[in-house]
C-alpha cells in the first residue's frame, strides 16, 4: 500500500472532523483504530465526547488554519477553528498511522502565545545548528501548535532536538526507561556561534526518563554572549560532560558537552533558545535563524527549524 501524501492527510483530517461534528458516528467509529477504540470504548463513548464538545463550544464557525505535520512515524492533522460559544480558538488534532488510519484525537483550547516584539527580528549572530549529525525537531516554530515553548516570553522561539533512527517511529530502543537507550544521549553538543561563555553549570544528575527536575530548569547548561544583545542558551547537558567554563571564548563548532537529561527534562534532548539577556527567564526570546542546513533534505540558507523536520548541517 502506498502511504498517503500530505494533501491526502489534509483531506482525511477534514473528512473526519466533519464526520465528528455530524450526528452519525457509526461510520466514523469503524475507521478508527486502537488506541482510540480503547479510549472511547464504543461508538456511544465517542458520541458522548462529541456531545460534550458541542455543549461547551457550540458549532464551528470558521477554520483559521489547517496544517499537516510528520511526527515520529505518524502524521498529525492540526485544525484551528473558532466556535460560537468559545472565546478562544480551538485545536482539533487527528493523529494518523502511515496507512491513513486515525489513531488519536484531541480537542482543546489553543493556549495564547507569549507576548513578543521580536516577530520581525533578524538574527544578528551567524548561527549554526548546535550538533553535527541529523536531528529531529521535537518542538520548534512560531506558534503554540508546533512549539510548546511559544507560550513563554523568554523561550518564545526555542527548539528541542532529539535523534530518531530506523523507521523514525521513536527516539530510543528498548523500553525507554534508561537514558542510555536514547539515541541522542551522549551525542556531541557544540557552540552555535562565536562568543564568550557567561555561565556554565555542571554537576546536576541526569534524570531517569519521565522524571523531571523543576528545581533547576536548565540542568547542566551553557550560556554564550555573542556581544550583540543576543545570548544562546544550551540546556539539559549530560552530567560531568560540560567542557567550558565561565569566561571561555568559544568559536562555532567548539565542544560544549554531551546531550543529557538534566533539569526540567523528561527525556534526553538538546534545548536551544536565543534571548536578549544572560539570565534565564529575564530576557525576551528572539528568533534563532540558523545558516546553511538541510531540513528534510532540502537546503536552507537561513531559516528556523519547525516541529517534525529532520535537520542537519550542510558544511
Coordinates of C-alpha atoms in Angstrom, one line a residue:
X1 CA 0.0 0.0 0.0
X2 CA 1.3 3.5 -0.9
X3 CA 1.4 5.9 2.0
X4 CA -1.0 8.9 1.7
X5 CA 0.5 12.2 0.7
X6 CA 0.3 15.4 2.8
X7 CA -2.6 16.6 0.7
X8 CA -4.5 13.3 1.3
X9 CA -3.8 13.6 5.1
X10 CA -5.3 17.1 4.9
X11 CA -8.4 15.7 3.2
X12 CA -8.6 12.9 5.7
X13 CA -8.4 15.3 8.6
X14 CA -11.2 17.5 7.1
X15 CA -13.4 14.5 6.4
X16 CA -13.0 13.0 9.9
X17 CA -13.6 16.4 11.6
X18 CA -16.9 16.9 9.7
X19 CA -17.9 13.3 10.5
X20 CA -17.2 14.0 14.1
X21 CA -19.4 17.1 14.0
X22 CA -22.2 15.1 12.4
X23 CA -24.9 13.0 14.0
X24 CA -24.0 9.6 12.6
X25 CA -20.8 8.4 14.3
X26 CA -21.0 4.7 13.5
X27 CA -19.2 5.0 10.1
X28 CA -16.6 7.2 11.8
X29 CA -16.1 4.7 14.5
X30 CA -15.4 1.9 12.0
X31 CA -12.5 3.9 10.6
X32 CA -10.8 4.4 13.9
X33 CA -8.1 2.1 15.3
X34 CA -6.5 1.5 18.7
X35 CA -5.9 3.4 20.9
X36 CA -9.0 5.5 20.0
X37 CA -11.2 2.4 20.4
X38 CA -9.6 1.8 23.8
X39 CA -10.0 5.5 24.8
X40 CA -13.7 5.8 23.9
X41 CA -14.7 2.1 24.4
X42 CA -17.6 2.2 21.9
X43 CA -19.5 4.4 19.4
X44 CA -21.5 5.6 22.4
X45 CA -18.4 6.8 24.2
X46 CA -17.4 8.7 21.1
X47 CA -20.9 10.2 20.8
X48 CA -20.7 11.3 24.5
X49 CA -17.4 13.1 23.8
X50 CA -18.8 14.8 20.7
X51 CA -21.9 15.9 22.7
X52 CA -19.6 17.3 25.5
X53 CA -17.6 19.3 22.9
X54 CA -20.8 20.7 21.3
X55 CA -22.2 21.6 24.7
X56 CA -19.2 23.6 25.7
X57 CA -18.2 25.1 22.3
X58 CA -21.3 25.1 20.1
X59 CA -20.9 24.9 16.3
X60 CA -17.7 25.6 14.4
X61 CA -17.9 29.0 12.8
X62 CA -14.6 29.4 10.9
X63 CA -11.4 27.5 10.2
X64 CA -8.4 29.7 11.0
X65 CA -5.6 27.4 9.9
X66 CA -5.0 23.8 8.8
X67 CA -1.6 22.1 8.8
X68 CA -0.2 18.6 8.4
X69 CA 3.0 17.6 10.4
X70 CA 5.0 14.4 10.1
X71 CA 5.6 13.1 13.7
X72 CA 7.7 10.1 14.6
X73 CA 6.2 7.6 12.2
X74 CA 2.7 9.3 12.4
X75 CA 1.2 12.3 10.6
X76 CA -0.7 15.0 12.6
X77 CA -3.6 17.0 11.1
X78 CA -4.0 20.3 13.0
X79 CA -7.1 22.4 12.6
X80 CA -7.5 25.6 14.5
X81 CA -11.1 26.9 14.4
X82 CA -13.4 29.4 16.0
X83 CA -16.6 28.2 17.7
X84 CA -19.9 30.0 18.6
X85 CA -19.7 29.6 22.4
X86 CA -16.0 29.8 23.0
X87 CA -13.9 32.9 23.1
X88 CA -10.5 31.3 22.3
X89 CA -9.5 29.4 19.2
X90 CA -9.8 25.6 19.5
X91 CA -7.4 23.0 18.2
X92 CA -8.8 19.8 16.6
X93 CA -6.0 17.3 16.1
X94 CA -6.0 13.9 14.5
X95 CA -3.1 11.5 14.5
X96 CA -2.8 9.1 11.6
X97 CA -0.7 6.0 11.2
X98 CA 1.2 5.6 7.9
X99 CA -1.8 3.9 6.2
X100 CA -4.0 6.8 7.0
X101 CA -5.9 5.3 9.9
X102 CA -6.9 7.6 12.7
X103 CA -5.2 6.6 16.0
X104 CA -5.5 9.8 18.0
X105 CA -7.9 12.7 18.5
X106 CA -7.6 15.8 20.6
X107 CA -9.9 18.8 21.0
X108 CA -8.5 21.6 23.2
X109 CA -8.4 25.4 23.5
X110 CA -5.3 26.8 21.9
X111 CA -3.0 28.5 24.5
X112 CA -2.1 32.0 23.9
X113 CA 1.5 32.6 22.6
X114 CA 3.8 34.7 24.8
X115 CA 3.9 38.4 24.1
X116 CA 6.8 39.4 21.9
X117 CA 8.1 42.4 20.0
X118 CA 10.6 40.3 18.1
X119 CA 8.5 38.7 15.3
X120 CA 10.4 40.8 12.7
X121 CA 13.8 40.4 14.4
X122 CA 16.5 39.2 12.1
X123 CA 19.2 37.2 14.0
X124 CA 22.4 39.2 14.1
X125 CA 24.6 36.2 15.1
X126 CA 25.7 33.8 12.4
X127 CA 24.2 30.7 13.9
X128 CA 24.9 27.1 13.0
X129 CA 23.0 24.1 14.4
X130 CA 24.4 23.0 17.8
X131 CA 25.2 19.5 16.6
X132 CA 26.9 17.8 13.6
X133 CA 24.6 14.9 12.6
X134 CA 20.9 14.7 11.7
X135 CA 18.5 15.5 14.5
X136 CA 14.7 15.7 14.7
X137 CA 12.9 18.9 15.7
X138 CA 10.7 17.7 18.6
X139 CA 9.4 21.3 19.3
X140 CA 10.1 24.2 17.1
X141 CA 8.3 27.0 15.3
X142 CA 6.5 30.2 16.0
X143 CA 3.0 29.0 17.1
X144 CA 1.9 27.0 20.1
X145 CA 0.7 24.1 17.9
X146 CA 4.3 23.4 16.8
X147 CA 6.1 24.7 19.8
X148 CA 5.1 24.3 23.4
X149 CA 7.7 26.9 24.4
X150 CA 5.8 29.6 22.5
X151 CA 3.6 30.3 25.5
X152 CA 6.6 31.9 27.3
X153 CA 8.2 35.2 26.7
X154 CA 11.9 34.2 27.1
X155 CA 11.6 30.9 25.2
X156 CA 9.1 32.1 22.6
X157 CA 11.2 30.7 19.7
X158 CA 13.0 27.8 21.4
X159 CA 13.7 24.5 19.9
X160 CA 14.1 21.0 21.3
X161 CA 16.1 18.4 19.3
X162 CA 16.2 14.6 19.6
X163 CA 17.6 11.8 17.4
X164 CA 15.3 9.3 15.7
X165 CA 16.6 6.2 13.8
X166 CA 15.4 3.3 11.8
X167 CA 11.8 3.8 10.7
X168 CA 11.6 7.1 12.5
X169 CA 9.0 6.0 15.0
X170 CA 10.9 6.6 18.2
X171 CA 13.7 8.3 20.0
X172 CA 15.0 5.2 21.8
X173 CA 15.5 1.5 21.7
X174 CA 14.1 -0.9 24.3
X175 CA 11.5 0.3 26.8
X176 CA 13.0 3.8 27.2
X177 CA 13.4 3.6 30.9
X178 CA 17.2 4.3 30.8
X179 CA 19.0 7.3 29.4
X180 CA 21.4 5.1 27.6
X181 CA 18.6 3.7 25.4
X182 CA 18.0 7.1 23.8
X183 CA 19.8 7.7 20.5
X184 CA 20.8 11.3 21.4
X185 CA 22.1 10.6 24.9
X186 CA 25.9 11.3 25.0
X187 CA 26.0 12.9 21.5
X188 CA 28.2 15.9 21.0
X189 CA 26.7 19.4 21.6
X190 CA 28.7 22.3 20.1
X191 CA 28.7 26.1 20.2
X192 CA 26.3 27.6 17.7
X193 CA 28.5 30.7 17.2
X194 CA 31.5 32.6 18.5
X195 CA 31.1 34.3 21.8
X196 CA 32.1 34.4 25.5
X197 CA 30.7 31.9 28.0
X198 CA 28.8 33.8 30.7
X199 CA 27.5 30.8 32.5
X200 CA 28.4 27.1 32.6
X201 CA 26.9 24.7 35.1
X202 CA 27.8 21.0 35.6
X203 CA 27.2 18.5 38.4
X204 CA 23.4 18.1 38.1
X205 CA 22.4 14.5 38.0
X206 CA 20.6 13.3 34.8
X207 CA 17.0 12.4 35.4
X208 CA 15.5 9.0 34.8
X209 CA 13.3 9.3 31.7
X210 CA 9.8 10.5 32.7
X211 CA 11.1 12.2 36.0
X212 CA 11.8 15.9 35.7
X213 CA 13.8 18.2 38.0
X214 CA 11.9 21.5 38.1
X215 CA 14.2 23.0 40.8
X216 CA 17.0 23.5 38.2
X217 CA 15.1 24.0 34.9
X218 CA 18.1 24.3 32.6
X219 CA 20.0 21.4 34.3
X220 CA 23.6 21.4 33.1
X221 CA 23.9 24.2 30.7
X222 CA 26.0 26.8 28.9
X223 CA 25.0 30.4 28.1
X224 CA 27.0 32.3 25.4
X225 CA 27.2 36.1 25.0
X226 CA 27.5 36.9 21.2
X227 CA 28.3 40.6 22.0
X228 CA 25.3 41.9 20.2
X229 CA 22.5 41.6 22.8
X230 CA 21.9 38.0 21.7
X231 CA 22.6 35.2 24.1
X232 CA 22.5 31.5 23.3
X233 CA 21.1 29.1 25.9
X234 CA 22.0 25.4 25.5
X235 CA 20.4 23.2 28.2
X236 CA 20.0 19.7 29.6
X237 CA 23.6 18.6 29.1
X238 CA 24.8 15.3 30.4
X239 CA 26.2 15.4 33.9
X240 CA 30.0 15.6 34.0
X241 CA 30.5 16.5 30.4
X242 CA 30.4 20.3 30.3
X243 CA 33.6 21.2 28.5
X244 CA 33.8 25.0 29.0
X245 CA 33.9 27.4 31.9
X246 CA 32.6 31.0 32.5
X247 CA 34.9 33.4 30.7
X248 CA 36.0 31.0 28.0
X249 CA 35.9 32.3 24.4
X250 CA 34.4 29.7 22.1
X251 CA 34.1 29.5 18.3
X252 CA 31.3 28.0 16.3
X253 CA 31.6 24.2 16.4
X254 CA 33.6 24.1 19.7
X255 CA 32.5 21.3 22.0
X256 CA 30.3 22.4 24.9
X257 CA 29.4 19.0 26.3
X258 CA 27.2 16.0 25.6
X259 CA 23.4 15.7 25.2
X260 CA 21.9 14.7 28.5
X261 CA 18.7 14.6 30.5
X262 CA 19.3 17.0 33.4
X263 CA 17.0 19.7 34.7
X264 CA 13.3 20.1 33.6
X265 CA 13.6 17.4 31.0
X266 CA 11.5 14.3 30.6
X267 CA 13.9 12.5 28.2
X268 CA 17.4 13.2 26.7
X269 CA 17.3 16.1 24.2
X270 CA 19.0 19.4 23.4
X271 CA 17.2 22.6 24.3
X272 CA 18.3 25.7 22.5
X273 CA 17.0 29.3 22.6
X274 CA 18.2 32.8 21.9
X275 CA 17.3 35.8 24.1
X276 CA 18.2 39.4 24.9
X277 CA 19.6 38.9 28.4
X278 CA 22.0 36.4 30.0
X279 CA 19.7 35.4 32.9
X280 CA 17.2 32.6 32.4
X281 CA 13.6 33.9 32.5
X282 CA 14.6 37.6 32.4
X283 CA 15.1 38.3 28.7
X284 CA 12.9 38.4 25.7
X285 CA 13.1 35.4 23.3
X286 CA 14.4 36.1 19.8
X287 CA 14.0 34.1 16.6
X288 CA 17.0 31.8 16.0
X289 CA 17.7 31.8 12.3
X290 CA 20.3 29.1 11.5
X291 CA 22.5 29.2 8.4
X292 CA 23.3 26.5 5.9
X293 CA 21.4 23.4 7.0
X294 CA 19.1 20.9 5.4
X295 CA 15.5 20.4 6.5
X296 CA 14.0 17.1 5.3
X297 CA 16.9 17.0 2.7
X298 CA 16.0 20.5 1.4
X299 CA 18.8 23.1 1.5
X300 CA 18.0 26.1 3.8
X301 CA 20.4 29.0 3.6
X302 CA 18.8 30.8 6.5
X303 CA 15.8 29.5 8.5
X304 CA 14.1 28.5 11.7
X305 CA 13.6 24.7 12.3
X306 CA 10.0 23.6 12.6
X307 CA 8.4 20.8 14.5
X308 CA 8.6 17.4 12.7
X309 CA 11.6 18.3 10.5
X310 CA 14.8 16.3 10.3
X311 CA 17.7 18.8 10.2
X312 CA 21.5 18.6 9.7
X313 CA 24.3 20.9 8.7
X314 CA 25.4 21.2 5.1
X315 CA 29.0 22.0 5.8

